[in-house]
Amino acid sequence: MKRIVIITGVLGGIGYATAKIFKSSGWDVIGVDRASYVDKDNVIDLFIEKDISETENINDIFNQIKSKGYEHINCLVNNAAVQVAKSILDTSEDEWDLVYRSNIKSVFIAVKYAHEMLKKAKGSIVNVSSIHAFATSRNISAYASSKSALLGFTRSLALEFIEDDIRVNCVAPAAVNTGMLVDGLSRGLEGEDTVDVMMERLGLRHPIKRVGDPHEIGKLIYFLGNNEQSSFLTGQSFVADGGALAQLSTEVY
């Protein structure tokens, strides 16, 4: 049976790195993203340009997948996300709803559509949460709370789907060198600072003395998504943070 993975937000840093890892391991990769894409690297076997924040699009996504002859799924990676960096008072209701539609409601709907295809393959689901579900910052409440919700949803989903032999786990990356992080650092530029300088400074605040690489997160996602490697793991959340949560903030200097 051909192994098939669906990855949402596939054109992001973590999404594309993950796609490369699955593809290099012989899987068919179905990628979903709201941005247009020309596949120059032959990584994505089927690309679907859809915005999953418009949750009615998710039905269309799975209809397209089935119309291409795919009957089962071995892994669903719910990676797509939106971040709004504003204070609670400045965050509009529309912005709050956008974050929640993108980061948690889309996952809820996707797993409902994917369930029967996953069941056929005794597949797995990997949800991509964030370090902000465990420890967070100011001016990111919508994102942090949506990623926290994803942890609880992962646990509940794992228990509900266990009788169908579908495993469900979650990864929670910290600072990873992606477009989302670059955008965040760009908003905080001061004086003669550059994004590269701020990236290095941020990395040095981690015990491991650097930020993460998308490929490192992709390998963790692949491990959790592959039944041959992680068959006894379900309902768990795995933090990938370079030691950040292990260190007391009062001892950072």
PDB file of C-alpha atoms in Angstrom:
ATOM      1  CA  MET A   1       0.000   0.000   0.000  1.00  0.00           C
ATOM      2  CA  LYS A   2       1.407   3.380  -1.030  1.00  0.00           C
ATOM      3  CA  ARG A   3       1.987   5.647   1.962  1.00  0.00           C
ATOM      4  CA  ILE A   4       0.299   9.034   1.661  1.00  0.00           C
ATOM      5  CA  VAL A   5       0.615  12.176   3.767  1.00  0.00           C
ATOM      6  CA  ILE A   6      -1.460  15.360   3.684  1.00  0.00           C
ATOM      7  CA  ILE A   7       0.287  18.485   4.949  1.00  0.00           C
ATOM      8  CA  THR A   8      -1.538  21.782   5.411  1.00  0.00           C
ATOM      9  CA  GLY A   9       0.474  24.987   5.298  1.00  0.00           C
ATOM     10  CA  VAL A  10       2.870  23.046   3.104  1.00  0.00           C
ATOM     11  CA  LEU A  11       4.625  26.120   1.708  1.00  0.00           C
ATOM     12  CA  GLY A  12       5.671  27.413   5.123  1.00  0.00           C
ATOM     13  CA  GLY A  13       9.106  26.715   6.543  1.00  0.00           C
ATOM     14  CA  ILE A  14       8.083  23.733   8.665  1.00  0.00           C
ATOM     15  CA  GLY A  15       5.507  22.492   6.156  1.00  0.00           C
ATOM     16  CA  TYR A  16       7.880  22.360   3.215  1.00  0.00           C
ATOM     17  CA  ALA A  17      10.735  20.855   5.247  1.00  0.00           C
ATOM     18  CA  THR A  18       8.323  18.170   6.432  1.00  0.00           C
ATOM     19  CA  ALA A  19       7.154  17.509   2.867  1.00  0.00           C
ATOM     20  CA  LYS A  20      10.750  16.972   1.751  1.00  0.00           C
ATOM     21  CA  ILE A  21      11.352  14.440   4.525  1.00  0.00           C
ATOM     22  CA  PHE A  22       8.220  12.422   3.758  1.00  0.00           C
ATOM     23  CA  LYS A  23       8.943  12.519   0.015  1.00  0.00           C
ATOM     24  CA  SER A  24      12.557  11.405   0.473  1.00  0.00           C
ATOM     25  CA  SER A  25      11.235   8.448   2.476  1.00  0.00           C
ATOM     26  CA  GLY A  26       9.040   7.286  -0.404  1.00  0.00           C
ATOM     27  CA  TRP A  27       5.687   8.769   0.563  1.00  0.00           C
ATOM     28  CA  ASP A  28       3.224  10.509  -1.742  1.00  0.00           C
ATOM     29  CA  VAL A  29       2.842  14.102  -0.525  1.00  0.00           C
ATOM     30  CA  ILE A  30      -0.436  15.988  -0.824  1.00  0.00           C
ATOM     31  CA  GLY A  31       0.162  19.631   0.035  1.00  0.00           C
ATOM     32  CA  VAL A  32      -2.395  22.293   0.877  1.00  0.00           C
ATOM     33  CA  ASP A  33      -1.670  26.016   1.112  1.00  0.00           C
ATOM     34  CA  ARG A  34      -3.385  29.313   0.422  1.00  0.00           C
ATOM     35  CA  ALA A  35      -0.419  30.522  -1.654  1.00  0.00           C
ATOM     36  CA  SER A  36       0.239  29.577  -5.274  1.00  0.00           C
ATOM     37  CA  TYR A  37       3.077  27.135  -5.909  1.00  0.00           C
ATOM     38  CA  VAL A  38       5.183  25.871  -8.767  1.00  0.00           C
ATOM     39  CA  ASP A  39       6.812  22.586  -7.721  1.00  0.00           C
ATOM     40  CA  LYS A  40      10.405  22.883  -8.895  1.00  0.00           C
ATOM     41  CA  ASP A  41      11.756  20.240  -6.522  1.00  0.00           C
ATOM     42  CA  ASN A  42       9.251  17.457  -7.297  1.00  0.00           C
ATOM     43  CA  VAL A  43       8.385  17.283  -3.609  1.00  0.00           C
ATOM     44  CA  ILE A  44       4.597  17.576  -3.787  1.00  0.00           C
ATOM     45  CA  ASP A  45       2.648  14.976  -5.760  1.00  0.00           C
ATOM     46  CA  LEU A  46      -0.671  16.803  -5.502  1.00  0.00           C
ATOM     47  CA  PHE A  47      -0.886  20.488  -4.581  1.00  0.00           C
ATOM     48  CA  ILE A  48      -4.223  22.069  -3.648  1.00  0.00           C
ATOM     49  CA  GLU A  49      -4.411  25.841  -3.392  1.00  0.00           C
ATOM     50  CA  LYS A  50      -6.996  26.490  -0.697  1.00  0.00           C
ATOM     51  CA  ASP A  51      -7.262  28.722   2.363  1.00  0.00           C
ATOM     52  CA  ILE A  52      -8.248  26.476   5.282  1.00  0.00           C
ATOM     53  CA  SER A  53      -9.325  29.510   7.350  1.00  0.00           C
ATOM     54  CA  GLU A  54     -12.377  29.416   5.055  1.00  0.00           C
ATOM     55  CA  THR A  55     -13.453  26.128   6.538  1.00  0.00           C
ATOM     56  CA  GLU A  56     -15.977  25.347   3.796  1.00  0.00           C
ATOM     57  CA  ASN A  57     -12.908  24.837   1.576  1.00  0.00           C
ATOM     58  CA  ILE A  58     -11.935  21.719   3.508  1.00  0.00           C
ATOM     59  CA  ASN A  59     -14.741  19.689   1.930  1.00  0.00           C
ATOM     60  CA  ASP A  60     -13.434  20.764  -1.501  1.00  0.00           C
ATOM     61  CA  ILE A  61      -9.904  19.700  -0.521  1.00  0.00           C
ATOM     62  CA  PHE A  62     -10.956  16.166   0.311  1.00  0.00           C
ATOM     63  CA  ASN A  63     -13.183  15.937  -2.750  1.00  0.00           C
ATOM     64  CA  GLN A  64     -10.179  16.839  -4.905  1.00  0.00           C
ATOM     65  CA  ILE A  65      -8.022  14.258  -3.141  1.00  0.00           C
ATOM     66  CA  LYS A  66     -10.578  11.520  -3.717  1.00  0.00           C
ATOM     67  CA  SER A  67     -11.109  12.582  -7.331  1.00  0.00           C
ATOM     68  CA  LYS A  68      -7.401  11.911  -7.951  1.00  0.00           C
ATOM     69  CA  GLY A  69      -7.857   8.305  -6.885  1.00  0.00           C
ATOM     70  CA  TYR A  70      -6.578   8.500  -3.329  1.00  0.00           C
ATOM     71  CA  GLU A  71      -8.591   6.139  -1.137  1.00  0.00           C
ATOM     72  CA  HIS A  72      -6.573   6.150   2.084  1.00  0.00           C
ATOM     73  CA  ILE A  73      -4.294   8.441   4.097  1.00  0.00           C
ATOM     74  CA  ASN A  74      -1.423   7.261   6.264  1.00  0.00           C
ATOM     75  CA  CYS A  75      -0.789  10.602   7.920  1.00  0.00           C
ATOM     76  CA  LEU A  76      -2.487  13.984   8.258  1.00  0.00           C
ATOM     77  CA  VAL A  77      -0.232  16.850   9.352  1.00  0.00           C
ATOM     78  CA  ASN A  78      -2.242  19.849  10.534  1.00  0.00           C
ATOM     79  CA  ASN A  79       0.442  22.502  10.205  1.00  0.00           C
ATOM     80  CA  ALA A  80      -1.262  25.598   8.745  1.00  0.00           C
ATOM     81  CA  ALA A  81      -1.532  28.516  11.157  1.00  0.00           C
ATOM     82  CA  VAL A  82      -2.128  32.244  11.395  1.00  0.00           C
ATOM     83  CA  GLN A  83      -0.559  34.543  13.974  1.00  0.00           C
ATOM     84  CA  VAL A  84      -1.869  37.975  14.958  1.00  0.00           C
ATOM     85  CA  ALA A  85       0.605  39.902  17.108  1.00  0.00           C
ATOM     86  CA  LYS A  86      -1.536  42.466  18.901  1.00  0.00           C
ATOM     87  CA  SER A  87      -2.580  43.203  22.447  1.00  0.00           C
ATOM     88  CA  ILE A  88      -5.903  41.821  23.619  1.00  0.00           C
ATOM     89  CA  LEU A  89      -7.416  45.305  23.532  1.00  0.00           C
ATOM     90  CA  ASP A  90      -6.192  45.944  19.985  1.00  0.00           C
ATOM     91  CA  THR A  91      -7.201  42.538  18.587  1.00  0.00           C
ATOM     92  CA  SER A  92     -10.463  42.797  16.681  1.00  0.00           C
ATOM     93  CA  GLU A  93     -13.166  40.157  16.807  1.00  0.00           C
ATOM     94  CA  ASP A  94     -12.541  39.385  13.133  1.00  0.00           C
ATOM     95  CA  GLU A  95      -8.819  38.846  13.795  1.00  0.00           C
ATOM     96  CA  TRP A  96      -9.592  36.600  16.759  1.00  0.00           C
ATOM     97  CA  ASP A  97     -12.001  34.548  14.652  1.00  0.00           C
ATOM     98  CA  LEU A  98      -9.465  34.275  11.809  1.00  0.00           C
ATOM     99  CA  VAL A  99      -6.851  32.830  14.148  1.00  0.00           C
ATOM    100  CA  TYR A 100      -9.273  30.325  15.639  1.00  0.00           C
ATOM    101  CA  ARG A 101     -10.677  29.267  12.260  1.00  0.00           C
ATOM    102  CA  SER A 102      -7.158  28.730  10.935  1.00  0.00           C
ATOM    103  CA  ASN A 103      -5.495  27.150  13.962  1.00  0.00           C
ATOM    104  CA  ILE A 104      -8.152  24.993  15.614  1.00  0.00           C
ATOM    105  CA  LYS A 105     -11.490  24.901  13.758  1.00  0.00           C
ATOM    106  CA  SER A 106      -9.776  23.833  10.536  1.00  0.00           C
ATOM    107  CA  VAL A 107      -8.176  20.915  12.395  1.00  0.00           C
ATOM    108  CA  PHE A 108     -11.540  19.877  13.856  1.00  0.00           C
ATOM    109  CA  ILE A 109     -13.122  19.824  10.396  1.00  0.00           C
ATOM    110  CA  ALA A 110     -10.150  18.236   8.615  1.00  0.00           C
ATOM    111  CA  VAL A 111     -10.011  15.237  10.948  1.00  0.00           C
ATOM    112  CA  LYS A 112     -13.731  14.621  10.411  1.00  0.00           C
ATOM    113  CA  TYR A 113     -13.240  14.481   6.633  1.00  0.00           C
ATOM    114  CA  ALA A 114     -10.003  12.503   6.924  1.00  0.00           C
ATOM    115  CA  HIS A 115     -11.263   9.929   9.443  1.00  0.00           C
ATOM    116  CA  GLU A 116     -12.436   7.183   7.081  1.00  0.00           C
ATOM    117  CA  MET A 117      -9.348   7.484   4.873  1.00  0.00           C
ATOM    118  CA  LEU A 118      -7.079   7.335   7.925  1.00  0.00           C
ATOM    119  CA  LYS A 119      -9.008   4.379   9.323  1.00  0.00           C
ATOM    120  CA  LYS A 120      -8.376   2.357   6.154  1.00  0.00           C
ATOM    121  CA  ALA A 121      -4.619   2.731   6.603  1.00  0.00           C
ATOM    122  CA  LYS A 122      -4.544   2.659  10.431  1.00  0.00           C
ATOM    123  CA  GLY A 123      -2.919   6.027  10.042  1.00  0.00           C
ATOM    124  CA  SER A 124      -1.869   8.889  12.255  1.00  0.00           C
ATOM    125  CA  ILE A 125      -2.467  12.581  12.833  1.00  0.00           C
ATOM    126  CA  VAL A 126       0.215  15.082  13.816  1.00  0.00           C
ATOM    127  CA  ASN A 127      -0.963  18.498  14.980  1.00  0.00           C
ATOM    128  CA  VAL A 128       1.519  21.363  15.034  1.00  0.00           C
ATOM    129  CA  SER A 129       1.034  23.463  18.147  1.00  0.00           C
ATOM    130  CA  SER A 130       3.571  25.905  19.604  1.00  0.00           C
ATOM    131  CA  ILE A 131       5.751  26.644  22.612  1.00  0.00           C
ATOM    132  CA  HIS A 132       3.219  29.427  23.225  1.00  0.00           C
ATOM    133  CA  ALA A 133       0.836  26.737  24.482  1.00  0.00           C
ATOM    134  CA  PHE A 134       3.179  26.258  27.454  1.00  0.00           C
ATOM    135  CA  ALA A 135       4.826  29.636  28.010  1.00  0.00           C
ATOM    136  CA  THR A 136       3.985  32.734  26.075  1.00  0.00           C
ATOM    137  CA  SER A 137       4.548  36.445  25.498  1.00  0.00           C
ATOM    138  CA  ARG A 138       2.587  39.641  25.530  1.00  0.00           C
ATOM    139  CA  ASN A 139       0.549  40.667  22.491  1.00  0.00           C
ATOM    140  CA  ILE A 140      -0.070  37.186  21.117  1.00  0.00           C
ATOM    141  CA  SER A 141      -3.141  36.024  23.044  1.00  0.00           C
ATOM    142  CA  ALA A 142      -5.215  34.750  20.099  1.00  0.00           C
ATOM    143  CA  TYR A 143      -2.357  32.625  18.770  1.00  0.00           C
ATOM    144  CA  ALA A 144      -1.261  31.322  22.185  1.00  0.00           C
ATOM    145  CA  SER A 145      -4.761  30.350  23.258  1.00  0.00           C
ATOM    146  CA  SER A 146      -5.541  28.641  19.930  1.00  0.00           C
ATOM    147  CA  LYS A 147      -2.358  26.591  20.193  1.00  0.00           C
ATOM    148  CA  SER A 148      -3.237  25.674  23.786  1.00  0.00           C
ATOM    149  CA  ALA A 149      -6.637  24.479  22.579  1.00  0.00           C
ATOM    150  CA  LEU A 150      -4.852  22.234  20.088  1.00  0.00           C
ATOM    151  CA  LEU A 151      -3.150  20.359  22.952  1.00  0.00           C
ATOM    152  CA  GLY A 152      -6.472  19.467  24.567  1.00  0.00           C
ATOM    153  CA  PHE A 153      -7.990  18.565  21.221  1.00  0.00           C
ATOM    154  CA  THR A 154      -5.044  16.249  20.496  1.00  0.00           C
ATOM    155  CA  ARG A 155      -5.602  14.325  23.738  1.00  0.00           C
ATOM    156  CA  SER A 156      -9.360  13.999  23.233  1.00  0.00           C
ATOM    157  CA  LEU A 157      -8.962  13.015  19.605  1.00  0.00           C
ATOM    158  CA  ALA A 158      -6.398  10.349  20.477  1.00  0.00           C
ATOM    159  CA  LEU A 159      -8.856   8.709  22.876  1.00  0.00           C
ATOM    160  CA  GLU A 160     -11.787   8.883  20.456  1.00  0.00           C
ATOM    161  CA  PHE A 161      -9.825   7.525  17.483  1.00  0.00           C
ATOM    162  CA  ILE A 162      -7.836   4.843  19.299  1.00  0.00           C
ATOM    163  CA  GLU A 163     -10.416   2.138  18.564  1.00  0.00           C
ATOM    164  CA  ASP A 164      -9.927   2.869  14.858  1.00  0.00           C
ATOM    165  CA  ASP A 165      -6.157   2.355  15.206  1.00  0.00           C
ATOM    166  CA  ILE A 166      -5.519   6.038  14.433  1.00  0.00           C
ATOM    167  CA  ARG A 167      -2.789   7.628  16.536  1.00  0.00           C
ATOM    168  CA  VAL A 168      -2.846  11.364  17.314  1.00  0.00           C
ATOM    169  CA  ASN A 169       0.102  13.378  18.601  1.00  0.00           C
ATOM    170  CA  CYS A 170       1.257  16.972  18.696  1.00  0.00           C
ATOM    171  CA  VAL A 171       4.532  18.856  18.293  1.00  0.00           C
ATOM    172  CA  ALA A 172       5.158  22.225  19.914  1.00  0.00           C
ATOM    173  CA  PRO A 173       8.095  24.051  18.339  1.00  0.00           C
ATOM    174  CA  ALA A 174       9.711  27.105  19.888  1.00  0.00           C
ATOM    175  CA  ALA A 175      11.670  29.657  17.846  1.00  0.00           C
ATOM    176  CA  VAL A 176      12.309  28.124  14.423  1.00  0.00           C
ATOM    177  CA  ASN A 177      13.822  29.956  11.455  1.00  0.00           C
ATOM    178  CA  THR A 178      10.630  30.332   9.417  1.00  0.00           C
ATOM    179  CA  GLY A 179       8.838  33.145   7.657  1.00  0.00           C
ATOM    180  CA  MET A 180       6.531  33.558  10.654  1.00  0.00           C
ATOM    181  CA  LEU A 181       9.500  34.126  12.972  1.00  0.00           C
ATOM    182  CA  VAL A 182      11.168  36.507  10.518  1.00  0.00           C
ATOM    183  CA  ASP A 183       7.940  38.512  10.292  1.00  0.00           C
ATOM    184  CA  GLY A 184       7.761  38.685  14.072  1.00  0.00           C
ATOM    185  CA  LEU A 185      11.352  39.832  14.407  1.00  0.00           C
ATOM    186  CA  SER A 186      10.845  42.406  11.663  1.00  0.00           C
ATOM    187  CA  ARG A 187       8.075  44.009  13.702  1.00  0.00           C
ATOM    188  CA  GLY A 188      10.493  44.448  16.606  1.00  0.00           C
ATOM    189  CA  LEU A 189      13.394  46.043  14.718  1.00  0.00           C
ATOM    190  CA  GLU A 190      14.985  48.975  16.513  1.00  0.00           C
ATOM    191  CA  GLY A 191      17.798  51.335  15.538  1.00  0.00           C
ATOM    192  CA  GLU A 192      20.392  49.654  13.362  1.00  0.00           C
ATOM    193  CA  ASP A 193      19.306  46.110  14.202  1.00  0.00           C
ATOM    194  CA  THR A 194      18.679  43.651  11.376  1.00  0.00           C
ATOM    195  CA  VAL A 195      16.594  40.496  11.350  1.00  0.00           C
ATOM    196  CA  ASP A 196      19.799  38.423  11.271  1.00  0.00           C
ATOM    197  CA  VAL A 197      21.153  40.205  14.350  1.00  0.00           C
ATOM    198  CA  MET A 198      17.866  39.713  16.205  1.00  0.00           C
ATOM    199  CA  MET A 199      17.738  36.062  15.139  1.00  0.00           C
ATOM    200  CA  GLU A 200      21.214  35.479  16.566  1.00  0.00           C
ATOM    201  CA  ARG A 201      20.342  37.341  19.757  1.00  0.00           C
ATOM    202  CA  LEU A 202      17.191  35.260  20.164  1.00  0.00           C
ATOM    203  CA  GLY A 203      19.151  32.069  19.580  1.00  0.00           C
ATOM    204  CA  LEU A 204      21.653  32.947  22.291  1.00  0.00           C
ATOM    205  CA  ARG A 205      18.830  33.198  24.814  1.00  0.00           C
ATOM    206  CA  HIS A 206      18.211  29.466  24.328  1.00  0.00           C
ATOM    207  CA  PRO A 207      20.336  26.993  26.315  1.00  0.00           C
ATOM    208  CA  ILE A 208      21.279  25.379  22.990  1.00  0.00           C
ATOM    209  CA  LYS A 209      22.441  28.837  21.772  1.00  0.00           C
ATOM    210  CA  ARG A 210      20.502  28.942  18.503  1.00  0.00           C
ATOM    211  CA  VAL A 211      17.012  28.872  17.061  1.00  0.00           C
ATOM    212  CA  GLY A 212      15.664  25.708  15.496  1.00  0.00           C
ATOM    213  CA  ASP A 213      15.781  24.664  11.865  1.00  0.00           C
ATOM    214  CA  PRO A 214      12.546  23.661  10.085  1.00  0.00           C
ATOM    215  CA  HIS A 215      14.152  20.353   9.063  1.00  0.00           C
ATOM    216  CA  GLU A 216      14.577  19.438  12.739  1.00  0.00           C
ATOM    217  CA  ILE A 217      10.863  19.895  13.371  1.00  0.00           C
ATOM    218  CA  GLY A 218      10.057  18.024  10.161  1.00  0.00           C
ATOM    219  CA  LYS A 219      12.007  15.009  11.360  1.00  0.00           C
ATOM    220  CA  LEU A 220      10.025  14.968  14.610  1.00  0.00           C
ATOM    221  CA  ILE A 221       6.766  15.192  12.673  1.00  0.00           C
ATOM    222  CA  TYR A 222       7.872  12.343  10.416  1.00  0.00           C
ATOM    223  CA  PHE A 223       8.792  10.205  13.426  1.00  0.00           C
ATOM    224  CA  LEU A 224       5.368  10.718  14.995  1.00  0.00           C
ATOM    225  CA  GLY A 225       3.548  10.226  11.699  1.00  0.00           C
ATOM    226  CA  ASN A 226       5.275   6.964  10.823  1.00  0.00           C
ATOM    227  CA  ASN A 227       3.701   3.893  12.414  1.00  0.00           C
ATOM    228  CA  GLU A 228       6.919   1.971  11.957  1.00  0.00           C
ATOM    229  CA  GLN A 229       8.753   4.378  14.256  1.00  0.00           C
ATOM    230  CA  SER A 230       6.271   5.572  16.887  1.00  0.00           C
ATOM    231  CA  SER A 231       3.531   2.940  17.097  1.00  0.00           C
ATOM    232  CA  PHE A 232       3.222   3.123  20.915  1.00  0.00           C
ATOM    233  CA  LEU A 233       2.795   6.912  21.049  1.00  0.00           C
ATOM    234  CA  THR A 234      -0.602   8.600  21.049  1.00  0.00           C
ATOM    235  CA  GLY A 235      -2.216  11.531  22.822  1.00  0.00           C
ATOM    236  CA  GLN A 236       1.148  13.153  23.529  1.00  0.00           C
ATOM    237  CA  SER A 237       2.649  16.599  22.965  1.00  0.00           C
ATOM    238  CA  PHE A 238       6.351  16.924  22.207  1.00  0.00           C
ATOM    239  CA  VAL A 239       8.123  20.224  22.849  1.00  0.00           C
ATOM    240  CA  ALA A 240      11.047  21.104  20.566  1.00  0.00           C
ATOM    241  CA  ASP A 241      12.553  24.225  22.103  1.00  0.00           C
ATOM    242  CA  GLY A 242      16.328  23.986  22.441  1.00  0.00           C
ATOM    243  CA  GLY A 243      15.960  23.725  26.218  1.00  0.00           C
ATOM    244  CA  ALA A 244      13.995  26.981  26.609  1.00  0.00           C
ATOM    245  CA  LEU A 245      11.339  25.634  28.993  1.00  0.00           C
ATOM    246  CA  ALA A 246      13.957  23.872  31.108  1.00  0.00           C
ATOM    247  CA  GLN A 247      15.569  27.188  32.026  1.00  0.00           C
ATOM    248  CA  LEU A 248      14.211  29.542  34.678  1.00  0.00           C
ATOM    249  CA  SER A 249      13.597  32.964  33.174  1.00  0.00           C
ATOM    250  CA  THR A 250      15.075  34.526  36.318  1.00  0.00           C
ATOM    251  CA  GLU A 251      18.398  32.875  35.507  1.00  0.00           C
ATOM    252  CA  VAL A 252      18.721  34.190  31.964  1.00  0.00           C
ATOM    253  CA  TYR A 253      21.528  36.706  31.670  1.00  0.00           C
TER     254      TYR A 253
END
